XYZ file of C-alpha atoms in Angstrom:
432
model
C -21.251 14.496 -21.740
C -18.496 16.097 -23.765
C -15.338 17.888 -22.709
C -11.813 16.829 -21.984
C -11.099 14.808 -18.884
C -7.829 13.485 -17.683
C -6.779 10.853 -15.246
C -4.791 9.504 -12.524
C -4.345 6.324 -11.806
C -5.645 3.289 -12.200
C -4.739 0.588 -9.894
C -3.338 0.847 -6.407
C -0.642 -0.956 -4.530
C 0.209 -1.444 -0.914
C 3.989 -1.721 -1.109
C 6.208 1.259 -0.308
C 9.764 0.844 -1.492
C 11.177 4.201 -0.520
C 14.163 2.647 1.215
C 15.216 0.768 -1.897
C 17.708 2.545 -4.112
C 17.356 1.040 -7.549
C 20.860 1.741 -8.767
C 24.403 0.868 -7.898
C 25.196 4.507 -7.152
C 25.012 5.612 -3.536
C 24.852 9.345 -4.167
C 21.648 11.251 -3.645
C 21.276 13.658 -6.527
C 23.535 16.343 -7.925
C 27.088 15.768 -9.021
C 28.788 12.554 -7.884
C 32.083 13.107 -9.652
C 33.670 15.669 -11.936
C 31.062 15.093 -14.644
C 28.789 12.411 -13.214
C 25.143 13.227 -12.520
C 22.565 11.236 -10.576
C 18.947 11.592 -11.658
C 16.469 11.112 -8.826
C 13.235 9.502 -10.037
C 10.033 8.918 -8.051
C 7.515 6.424 -9.437
C 4.225 4.803 -8.491
C 3.839 1.098 -7.793
C 1.389 -0.757 -10.042
C 1.904 -4.153 -8.456
C -0.326 -5.756 -5.863
C 2.372 -7.735 -4.015
C 6.171 -7.712 -3.559
C 6.637 -10.228 -6.385
C 5.181 -7.982 -9.086
C 6.179 -4.581 -7.724
C 7.080 -1.931 -10.285
C 10.485 -1.666 -8.580
C 11.811 -4.498 -10.749
C 10.875 -2.675 -13.953
C 12.540 0.568 -12.866
C 15.658 -1.279 -11.700
C 16.078 -2.899 -15.126
C 15.289 0.374 -16.895
C 17.841 2.301 -14.834
C 20.495 -0.336 -15.455
C 19.876 -0.281 -19.198
C 20.023 3.506 -19.332
C 23.192 3.713 -17.255
C 24.909 1.207 -19.524
C 24.018 3.261 -22.591
C 24.811 6.615 -20.946
C 28.069 6.502 -18.960
C 28.304 9.399 -16.546
C 24.632 9.446 -15.588
C 23.247 7.369 -12.738
C 19.565 6.846 -11.978
C 18.160 6.478 -8.472
C 14.494 5.438 -8.292
C 12.158 5.442 -5.285
C 8.866 3.573 -5.701
C 5.833 4.401 -3.573
C 2.306 3.040 -3.424
C -0.387 4.958 -5.281
C -1.977 5.933 -1.979
C 1.030 8.079 -1.079
C 3.186 8.826 -4.131
C 1.536 12.154 -5.003
C 1.835 13.360 -1.417
C 5.491 12.291 -1.250
C 6.372 14.325 -4.327
C 4.452 17.309 -2.981
C 6.458 17.097 0.254
C 9.728 16.949 -1.680
C 8.801 19.974 -3.773
C 7.712 21.959 -0.722
C 11.032 21.156 0.966
C 12.963 22.359 -2.075
C 14.092 18.834 -2.908
C 11.976 18.011 -5.962
C 12.996 14.835 -7.829
C 14.363 15.235 -11.324
C 11.545 13.081 -12.734
C 8.235 12.048 -11.199
C 5.720 9.503 -12.431
C 2.549 10.415 -10.548
C -1.083 11.402 -10.985
C -1.151 15.125 -11.793
C 1.217 17.684 -13.223
C -0.659 20.947 -13.871
C -0.118 22.589 -10.482
C 3.650 22.167 -10.858
C 3.548 23.450 -14.432
C 1.568 26.504 -13.362
C 4.210 27.205 -10.716
C 6.918 27.108 -13.433
C 8.641 24.117 -11.854
C 8.613 21.828 -14.908
C 10.449 21.598 -18.195
C 8.189 21.461 -21.250
C 8.345 18.376 -23.448
C 9.855 20.515 -26.219
C 12.780 21.246 -23.899
C 13.270 17.570 -23.077
C 12.329 15.111 -25.775
C 13.516 14.250 -29.238
C 11.094 15.114 -32.019
C 10.434 11.406 -32.588
C 9.491 10.757 -28.967
C 7.336 13.862 -28.633
C 5.423 13.064 -31.825
C 4.724 9.483 -30.728
C 2.240 10.305 -27.937
C -1.396 9.568 -28.741
C -2.986 12.872 -29.741
C -5.752 13.120 -27.110
C -3.319 12.212 -24.335
C -0.694 14.678 -25.533
C -3.345 17.417 -25.632
C -4.414 16.535 -22.104
C -0.829 17.052 -20.976
C -0.875 20.728 -21.955
C -1.279 23.907 -19.949
C -1.980 26.986 -22.103
C -1.088 25.022 -25.235
C 2.327 23.945 -23.914
C 2.867 20.280 -23.043
C 4.418 19.589 -19.651
C 2.743 16.305 -18.737
C 3.903 13.173 -20.553
C 1.334 10.361 -20.484
C 2.933 7.235 -19.032
C 0.298 4.520 -19.386
C -3.442 4.587 -19.914
C -6.442 2.427 -19.166
C -10.165 2.429 -19.642
C -12.790 0.897 -17.391
C -15.302 -1.900 -17.830
C -17.798 -3.633 -15.575
C -16.427 -7.035 -14.504
C -18.727 -9.784 -13.308
C -18.137 -13.238 -11.846
C -19.742 -15.638 -14.315
C -20.301 -18.446 -11.807
C -21.880 -16.216 -9.166
C -24.251 -14.641 -11.679
C -25.157 -18.020 -13.148
C -25.797 -19.549 -9.715
C -27.996 -16.561 -8.816
C -30.008 -16.904 -12.018
C -28.866 -13.608 -13.517
C -27.433 -15.379 -16.552
C -27.814 -18.860 -17.976
C -25.631 -21.740 -16.906
C -23.550 -21.255 -20.042
C -22.503 -17.933 -18.394
C -22.525 -16.091 -21.683
C -24.120 -13.052 -23.187
C -25.047 -10.810 -20.257
C -25.590 -7.275 -21.554
C -27.053 -4.999 -18.853
C -28.370 -1.827 -20.444
C -29.401 0.367 -17.532
C -28.864 0.861 -13.822
C -32.149 -0.917 -13.213
C -30.534 -4.044 -14.688
C -27.603 -3.700 -12.265
C -29.939 -3.261 -9.315
C -31.957 -6.339 -10.293
C -28.816 -8.439 -10.722
C -27.398 -7.272 -7.391
C -30.636 -8.213 -5.608
C -30.454 -11.732 -7.004
C -26.820 -12.037 -5.948
C -27.703 -10.882 -2.430
C -30.534 -13.400 -2.239
C -28.078 -16.116 -3.299
C -25.785 -15.254 -0.389
C -23.023 -13.424 -2.266
C -21.164 -11.315 0.352
C -20.731 -8.294 -1.915
C -23.140 -8.197 -4.860
C -21.614 -4.954 -6.191
C -18.316 -3.596 -4.860
C -18.281 0.197 -4.700
C -14.743 1.378 -3.824
C -15.017 5.025 -2.821
C -12.039 4.849 -0.474
C -9.024 7.134 -0.777
C -7.133 5.027 -3.290
C -9.338 5.859 -6.246
C -12.584 7.481 -5.148
C -12.249 10.117 -7.850
C -12.254 7.415 -10.546
C -15.213 5.374 -9.285
C -17.176 8.599 -8.829
C -16.427 9.798 -12.338
C -17.509 6.487 -13.880
C -20.946 6.806 -12.334
C -21.210 10.503 -13.181
C -20.427 9.844 -16.849
C -22.857 6.934 -16.958
C -25.497 9.286 -15.546
C -24.939 11.885 -18.264
C -22.739 14.177 -16.150
C -19.060 14.501 -15.362
C -16.593 16.744 -13.593
C -16.653 19.474 -16.270
C -19.112 20.850 -18.797
C -18.751 21.413 -22.535
C -16.737 24.595 -21.886
C -14.279 22.736 -19.629
C -15.633 24.473 -16.522
C -16.303 22.516 -13.336
C -19.855 21.172 -13.123
C -19.410 18.791 -10.205
C -22.730 19.765 -8.619
C -24.821 19.243 -11.767
C -28.255 17.671 -11.472
C -27.102 14.556 -13.338
C -24.216 14.048 -10.906
C -26.507 14.445 -7.912
C -28.901 11.851 -9.342
C -26.050 9.393 -9.903
C -25.008 9.533 -6.254
C -28.622 9.375 -5.091
C -29.016 6.156 -7.068
C -25.986 4.674 -5.345
C -27.197 5.841 -1.933
C -30.791 4.675 -2.277
C -30.711 1.691 -4.621
C -27.296 0.124 -4.059
C -25.992 1.011 -0.583
C -29.424 1.587 0.908
C -30.627 -1.893 -0.093
C -27.508 -3.603 1.218
C -26.157 -4.477 -2.213
C -22.594 -3.171 -1.763
C -21.329 -5.529 0.897
C -20.200 -5.252 4.518
C -17.550 -2.535 4.027
C -18.672 1.072 3.751
C -17.892 2.359 0.230
C -15.938 5.270 1.700
C -13.637 2.795 3.457
C -13.203 0.392 0.534
C -10.153 0.852 -1.700
C -9.887 -0.354 -5.287
C -7.245 -3.017 -4.656
C -9.178 -4.448 -1.707
C -12.227 -4.735 -3.966
C -10.099 -6.449 -6.633
C -8.771 -8.940 -4.088
C -12.290 -9.744 -2.893
C -13.340 -10.298 -6.525
C -10.486 -12.775 -7.060
C -11.634 -14.657 -3.937
C -15.132 -15.109 -5.358
C -16.728 -12.749 -2.833
C -17.836 -10.034 -5.278
C -20.415 -10.400 -8.018
C -19.763 -7.169 -9.951
C -17.389 -4.215 -9.874
C -15.821 -1.625 -12.143
C -12.280 -2.539 -13.090
C -9.314 -1.787 -15.309
C -7.035 -4.163 -17.236
C -4.839 -4.959 -14.231
C -7.693 -7.061 -12.828
C -7.417 -9.455 -15.785
C -4.269 -11.200 -14.591
C -5.268 -11.031 -10.938
C -8.542 -12.817 -11.667
C -6.975 -15.343 -14.022
C -4.275 -16.181 -11.473
C -6.999 -17.203 -9.006
C -9.018 -19.112 -11.595
C -11.979 -16.727 -11.562
C -14.101 -16.882 -14.702
C -15.294 -13.396 -15.513
C -17.122 -11.386 -18.130
C -16.687 -7.741 -19.065
C -19.212 -5.222 -20.368
C -19.425 -1.415 -20.441
C -20.911 0.075 -17.270
C -24.607 0.544 -18.069
C -25.958 4.072 -18.126
C -28.784 5.493 -16.067
C -31.369 5.217 -18.850
C -29.741 2.883 -21.351
C -28.654 5.704 -23.633
C -25.072 5.816 -24.881
C -22.618 7.808 -22.764
C -18.803 8.059 -22.862
C -16.664 5.778 -20.741
C -13.837 6.895 -18.493
C -10.197 6.699 -19.447
C -7.189 7.327 -17.268
C -3.604 8.304 -17.964
C -0.842 8.594 -15.419
C 1.806 11.238 -15.868
C 5.537 11.762 -16.098
C 7.092 15.188 -15.546
C 10.601 16.592 -15.227
C 11.406 19.250 -12.640
C 13.748 22.155 -13.311
C 16.706 20.880 -11.300
C 19.426 21.789 -13.777
C 19.547 18.318 -15.323
C 17.505 19.052 -18.435
C 19.815 17.236 -20.875
C 20.165 14.099 -18.759
C 16.445 14.023 -17.925
C 15.588 14.346 -21.616
C 17.833 11.432 -22.546
C 16.335 9.289 -19.802
C 12.797 10.109 -20.947
C 13.647 9.299 -24.578
C 14.902 5.947 -23.271
C 11.797 5.399 -21.127
C 9.529 5.901 -24.148
C 11.369 3.560 -26.483
C 8.810 1.044 -27.816
C 10.459 -1.939 -26.130
C 10.364 -0.231 -22.731
C 6.775 0.933 -23.161
C 5.703 -2.591 -24.127
C 7.598 -4.163 -21.221
C 5.590 -2.133 -18.713
C 2.173 -2.322 -20.343
C 2.475 -6.070 -20.847
C 3.535 -6.626 -17.240
C 0.429 -4.908 -15.876
C -2.063 -5.336 -18.744
C -2.259 -1.569 -19.198
C -2.633 0.437 -22.383
C 0.223 2.358 -24.003
C 0.195 6.133 -24.304
C 2.190 6.158 -27.544
C 1.127 5.525 -31.123
C 3.835 2.907 -31.642
C 2.810 1.149 -28.446
C -0.884 1.335 -29.348
C -0.213 -0.259 -32.739
C 1.855 -3.002 -31.127
C -0.903 -3.666 -28.602
C -3.500 -3.840 -31.376
C -1.412 -6.514 -33.071
C -1.116 -8.369 -29.768
C -4.872 -8.342 -29.146
C -5.436 -9.766 -32.627
C -2.834 -12.447 -32.061
C -3.117 -13.557 -28.457
C -4.561 -11.060 -26.000
C -8.174 -10.587 -27.115
C -9.350 -9.733 -23.593
C -7.632 -6.348 -23.911
C -9.453 -5.419 -27.105
C -12.522 -3.767 -25.504
C -10.276 -1.619 -23.317
C -8.129 -0.638 -26.274
C -11.148 0.136 -28.455
C -12.609 2.447 -25.813
C -9.427 4.473 -25.303
C -9.584 7.005 -28.184
C -13.102 8.194 -27.306
C -12.884 7.998 -23.529
C -13.175 10.968 -21.196
C -10.333 11.790 -18.816
C -9.972 13.759 -15.598
C -9.403 17.538 -15.961
C -5.731 17.181 -15.054
C -4.870 20.161 -17.252
C -6.365 22.335 -14.513
C -3.835 23.274 -11.849
C -6.645 22.960 -9.311
C -7.336 19.304 -10.137
C -4.943 17.809 -7.574
C -6.731 19.654 -4.773
C -10.187 18.915 -6.167
C -9.351 15.233 -6.483
C -8.221 15.170 -2.856
C -11.464 16.872 -1.806
C -13.454 14.185 -3.624
C -11.441 11.415 -1.971
C -12.147 12.832 1.480
C -15.848 13.610 1.095
C -17.555 11.558 -1.599
C -17.955 8.352 0.413
C -20.285 10.141 2.834
C -22.770 10.969 0.082
C -23.825 7.375 -0.570
C -24.290 6.300 3.037
C -27.874 6.226 4.385
C -28.773 9.803 5.193
C -26.011 11.142 2.971
C -26.543 14.457 1.191
C -25.139 14.262 -2.350
C -26.411 17.701 -3.398
C -24.872 19.437 -0.380
C -21.508 17.692 -0.585
C -21.195 18.144 -4.351
C -22.031 21.832 -3.968
C -19.250 22.179 -1.370
C -16.723 20.442 -3.611
C -17.846 22.376 -6.683
C -17.731 25.764 -4.950
C -14.157 25.145 -3.794
C -13.189 23.864 -7.249
C -14.525 26.941 -9.029
C -12.821 29.240 -6.569
C -9.521 27.491 -7.203
C -9.980 27.627 -10.977
C -11.703 30.918 -11.900
C -12.396 31.752 -15.523
C-alpha cells in the first residue's frame, strides 16, 4: 500500500497537569509588563506515571528559554494524550487558543487560517533540519504549518519466557520470526493453552484505536488512503483485516478478558510489563517500561496477512503556532525547542525517534554505540506510512474510528458496515 500517511501519537499517559504552571510567571498570556510577553504552550504527556511526566522536560525547557530571552515568559500546561487534542479544540472554540500546541493534528487549524506557517516562524537552519518525509507531511497545499515533534515506528513485542514456556519458541528464546497472521494465530493458541491471561493484546480503546487499526490495515495490504491520497477506509483489504481479528483472534478468545474496544494502549503496556500478555504491537516507549520490570522481550515486524512484504506504520506528533500576535516570540521559542540538545533530551527520555536530521544522525550514532534496541525502529522510519494528517478532515475521521472500530471485532461485529459508515463520512468531509 503506497501513499502518504501521517500520525498522532504514540503512547498515552494518565496524568493531567493542567493546574501546574511550569514557569515562575503568574500571568496568563498577553502582555505582563511594558514589553514582557507570556507564551502559553499546551503539550501532551508522554510519561506513564508522575515520576516521568513530560512536565519536567517542559519546565526545564521553559526555564532555559526564559534565561536566554529576557522579556518572554513561557507558561506550559501538560495534558494526557486522551484529552490534549480536545482541550486545545475547546480553547480555540472559546477564542483562547494557546500560542503553541504540541498535539496530534494540525491541518484543520491550518485550513481555518489559524496557524503561522513554518516560514513565518523558524530560522532557515531549523526549518531545513526536519526529516524530509515528515516535513512534507506537515504541509497543506504545499505550505508547511505542522512541525513534527517526535516520531516512532511500531514493532510486534513478545514475552520471551511466555512464548518459550508455551512451546512457541525454543528455551533459548531466540529467533522467532512469524511471517503471516496464521503464525500469530497459532502462537496465540499455544499461549492460551498454557494459561497466559492475554495471548495477544489488541488495544482498540480511545487512546490509540486509530493506530492499532492502521497497523493491521497496512499488514493486510490496505490503509486509510489509496495511491491518490483519497480515503479508502472501506477497502476489501481493510474489511478482511478486521474480519481476521473478529473471527480468529477475538472470536477464539485469544485477546484476553478486556474487550478490545475498552482496552487502551497504556493499559496493554502495563499488562505486558506484568507478564500477563504474550504479544502486542508497541512503540519504543515500551522498551524502558519492560526493562524496568525485568521482562525479557523480543521484537519483530508485525507479520502480514499472507507473508508478503508490506509497509509498517510510523507516527509523528505535531507542534503548531497559533496566530495570537506573538509570531516573533513563538518563532524564537520553537528555534530553541528544536535545538539538537533539546531534541535529544526528549527522545532519550522516552525512547522515541527524532523528527530532525541532526537528531536522527545523533540517534544512529547512539544505536551503534549503546542503544541497539532502537535500531529496528530507526531503520523503519524513513519508509514507514503515516496517518493522513495533512487532510483537515483527519481529526474528525480519527475520532470516528476511535468511537466505532472496537465494535467491528466483537463477535457479531460488522466490519464492512462500520468501515463504510466511517469512509462515507470521511469522503464527505474531504471531497476532491
